Amino acid sequence: MLSRVADSLYWMSRYLERAEHTARVINIQLNLMLERGSQSEDLDWARVGRSLGMEQSGEDDEDWSAEDLAQSLLHDASNRSSIVASIVNARENARQVREQISSEMWEQLNRLFHAVRRSSPEVWDSRDFLQSIKEGAHLFQGITDSTMTHSEGWQFIQAGRYLERAVAVSTLVGAHFREFHQPAQAGSERVYLEWIGLLRSCTAFEAYCKAYTADVKPERIAEFLVLHPSFPHSIRFSAEALETAIKEIGREAGSRRAARVERIAGRLRATLGFSQIDEIMSGGLHAYLHELLRQCGQVHSALYQTYISYPIEAALEA
Amino acid sequence: MAGIATKHTLPAPFHEYELDDAFDEMVDGGGAVRPHYRHIYEALRELTGEELRRRQQIADLSFLHQGITFTVYGRDEGTERIFPNDLLPRVLTREEWTRIENGLTQRITALNLFLKDIYHEGRILNDGVVPREIIYSCKHFRRQMRGLNVRNDAYVTVAGTDLIRMPSGEFVVLEDNLRVPSGASYMLVSREVMKRLFPDLFRKCGVQPIEHYSQALLSTLRALTPQGSPRGTSEPTIVLLTPGVFNSAYFEHAFLARQMGIELVEGRDLVVHDNFVYMRTTAGLRRVDVIYRRIDDDFIDPLAFRPDSSLGVPGLFNAYRAGNVSMANALGTGVADDKAVYAYVPAIIKYYLKEDPILDNVETYLMSDPSQRKHVLGRLQDYVVKAVGESGGYGMLIGPHSTAEQRDEFRRRVEEDPRNYIAQPTIRLSRAPCFLDGNVQPRHVDLRPYILFGDKVTVVPGGLTRVALRKGSLVVNSSQGGGSKDTWVLD
């Protein structure tokens, strides 16, 4: 498979996962704000920005109202973290490889793109809009799995999705713990809602309750979102799916240089597989999440160096 | 013949089928239906307008769903349009086709000899058959190609020659497209659609197949495999090089690549190392032997040609010159489809093949010749004036349909740069029946067959018939309101 095609499939998938994640986080945030009243809105939106991995806003941005930030996260095509930018980029990547994906995939992504371009509701009227993004992304995923050959290209789609998810959940969990995991806040009702919000942002509330009942404890939430072996939005699950995809790619491409990226992806999977929550918490959750993000970055770079933008000399040796 | 108008003499759905002095593909001078159109004529009389409309819709949808669109330049982003396809086939007899096929084979053979000659010894120039200054002043002449040997001497591998039919019924060549001719995919897709819509008629008429085009193209490209390729000529790596998704013919590039089972690549997928061309794949670099390139000469290699090109591959020309990769078409073929050189093609055929041309040219006046220029500029309203290096219906004046201002403008341009223009008399293209507004009406058509030149010459029977869909219009280019129809050569 052409490196360029692999690149486009990988990014198409990452951007779509990002759009879905952002839509869910904003939707949950809108819910929470209804409960909280309006006094802390500015702070809340700034935190949402951080939990989505937007750069810390500098001093210039202080004129920005919370409303502007929220609006920008939804519809500002020049904001790289916005939903619309993610959908536009996903479609642009798909367009580059239209012949490689199924027509059904293209049509669904195109439909989503036109829907996003057509409507740009105000923040407080955006519930249906956000819902349609989530559903559209789920539909695309289902169509992809059932209409595309599960060979190399599909594995790049998998790799993109799960790498993006591992990064997004790590960032989100980190931002939440930094904000709310303080001794002073323990037990307050407002904070209880925030923890539920975190679970919901990862579609994990119901699954969490099945495992631990509705008894909401930060350590258990961390354990569930970071280390759960079979919940599809946990970091560990994502890392395992990522490693599987990378091994399959290595097998299909038959590249001699595959060992390195497989080792790095394997280490990420093993880091999560052999960790215990009490040790993580006592050693510092932030340091742990930071390490995960660093390793995710390494997987991405190694994937690129092996399959996509390798130097000519490396590929000629033999 | 002139002025015979036989309005309302044919029954529905032909009641608006008017004849005039152009050659009519379906009806002869006496108003009788030609024998090879008989089956179609009868079938159309039996089908209701509603049924025809239904089939037209099926055809349109099928084009839409396959994404068969082209891009119109010079407007907004959303200008991808469906390629209009007319429902009724254009029919040619075997005798008509045989003559066309022989004529095209003769022509491409001579043009390839001509290209080899002008990029090597230049005998034809030394003998004064073609004036030297016309070649060296041609903007598509590539001095970089001087002395370079092309595999099999196949300069033009794929040609799409435009033929038109004179009022006498004779086919003549309007222009040779020898650089990167497009449209073959429309020919193949519209045949698929027709077979689905008119299976009975198709069987009754006995239509010669064209489906082997992709296979023939692949063998033609395979024959260009450089000597010394590691896999030999049996398993060469062949790629189709496209400018990318924003190109107006991207659909065709993707379609042909898929049909041939070769990789569709962009310039950035290829790298040159030590004068070998590789493509970047996830499995590593893979050596490329033959490139079916759909990028113009100018953009193919920023080191050898336009340095601002981002579509091409740096170093590709050196690899080509070293004989490590073949390209189809070769670089520099545009010198042979320059419209001023076109005027010499009959002489070129005689010079190399010692034969008379089977297919004639349209009478052509060179504006660089003072007496011919004076003659044409005196009566511009009767002539079509064309810029020599343009195609696609851009940069031309159609005298009879022009305003006095446009004619003054062209007169000025011609006098400024006479080498850049030629003139031809306005020709009434032949007309074929088309399904428009619920009934059958005649429209002007041309014919573009595709000629492949590898180790042998292959012309698939038929080609792309282009239609000027606007009533009375003589311009068939898709960018100017033209459409296409399937072309049936009967067995």
Coordinates of C-alpha atoms in Angstrom, one line a residue, chain A residues 51-160:
Chain A
S51 CA -9.3 18.8 29.0
L52 CA -9.4 18.6 25.2
G53 CA -5.7 19.4 25.0
M54 CA -6.0 22.9 23.8
E55 CA -2.9 24.9 24.6
Q56 CA -3.1 27.0 27.8
S57 CA -4.7 30.3 26.9
G58 CA -2.1 33.1 27.0
E59 CA -2.8 36.5 28.3
D60 CA -4.1 37.8 25.0
D61 CA -7.0 35.3 25.2
E62 CA -8.4 36.8 28.3
D63 CA -10.8 39.0 26.4
W64 CA -12.3 35.8 25.2
S65 CA -15.6 35.1 26.9
A66 CA -16.5 31.6 27.8
E67 CA -19.2 31.8 25.2
D68 CA -16.6 32.6 22.5
L69 CA -14.5 29.7 23.5
A70 CA -17.4 27.3 23.4
Q71 CA -18.6 28.6 20.1
S72 CA -15.1 28.3 18.7
L73 CA -14.8 24.7 19.9
L74 CA -18.0 23.9 17.9
H75 CA -17.8 25.9 14.7
D76 CA -14.5 27.7 14.2
A77 CA -12.7 26.0 11.3
S78 CA -9.5 27.8 12.1
N79 CA -9.4 26.3 15.6
R80 CA -7.7 23.0 15.2
S81 CA -9.5 21.5 18.2
S82 CA -13.0 22.4 17.0
I83 CA -15.5 19.9 15.8
V84 CA -15.9 21.4 12.4
A85 CA -12.2 21.5 11.8
S86 CA -11.9 17.8 12.7
I87 CA -14.8 16.8 10.4
V88 CA -13.4 18.9 7.5
N89 CA -10.0 17.3 8.0
A90 CA -11.4 13.8 8.2
R91 CA -13.3 14.3 5.0
E92 CA -10.3 16.0 3.3
N93 CA -8.2 12.9 4.1
A94 CA -10.9 10.6 2.9
R95 CA -11.2 12.5 -0.3
Q96 CA -7.5 12.0 -1.0
V97 CA -8.1 8.2 -0.9
R98 CA -11.6 8.0 -2.1
E99 CA -10.8 5.0 -4.3
Q100 CA -9.4 3.1 -1.3
I101 CA -12.4 3.3 1.0
S102 CA -15.9 2.0 0.2
S103 CA -18.5 4.2 -1.4
E104 CA -20.7 3.8 1.7
M105 CA -17.9 5.2 3.9
W106 CA -17.4 8.1 1.6
E107 CA -21.1 8.9 1.4
Q108 CA -21.5 8.8 5.2
L109 CA -18.5 11.0 5.8
N110 CA -19.7 13.4 3.2
R111 CA -23.1 13.5 4.7
L112 CA -21.6 14.4 8.1
F113 CA -19.5 17.1 6.5
H114 CA -22.5 18.7 4.8
A115 CA -24.5 18.5 8.0
V116 CA -21.7 20.3 9.9
R117 CA -21.3 22.9 7.2
R118 CA -25.0 23.6 7.0
S119 CA -25.9 24.2 10.6
S120 CA -24.0 26.2 13.2
P121 CA -26.3 26.6 16.2
E122 CA -25.5 28.7 19.2
V123 CA -23.9 26.8 22.1
W124 CA -27.0 26.4 24.1
D125 CA -29.0 25.1 21.2
S126 CA -26.4 22.7 20.1
R127 CA -27.6 19.5 21.7
D128 CA -29.1 18.0 18.6
F129 CA -26.0 19.1 16.6
L130 CA -23.7 17.3 19.1
Q131 CA -25.9 14.3 19.1
S132 CA -25.8 14.1 15.3
I133 CA -22.0 14.3 15.3
K134 CA -21.7 11.4 17.8
E135 CA -24.2 9.3 15.9
G136 CA -22.6 10.2 12.6
A137 CA -19.2 9.1 13.8
H138 CA -20.6 5.8 15.2
L139 CA -22.4 5.1 12.0
F140 CA -19.2 5.7 10.0
Q141 CA -17.3 3.3 12.3
G142 CA -20.0 0.6 11.8
I143 CA -20.0 1.1 8.0
T144 CA -16.2 1.0 7.9
D145 CA -16.1 -2.3 9.8
S146 CA -18.8 -3.9 7.7
T147 CA -17.9 -2.6 4.2
M148 CA -14.1 -2.4 4.0
T149 CA -11.7 -5.3 3.7
H150 CA -10.0 -5.8 7.1
S151 CA -6.6 -5.6 5.6
E152 CA -3.7 -3.1 5.9
G153 CA -5.7 0.0 5.2
W154 CA -8.4 -0.9 7.8
Q155 CA -5.6 -1.6 10.3
F156 CA -4.3 1.9 9.8
I157 CA -7.8 3.2 10.5
Q158 CA -7.8 1.1 13.7
A159 CA -4.4 2.4 14.7
G160 CA -5.5 6.0 14.2

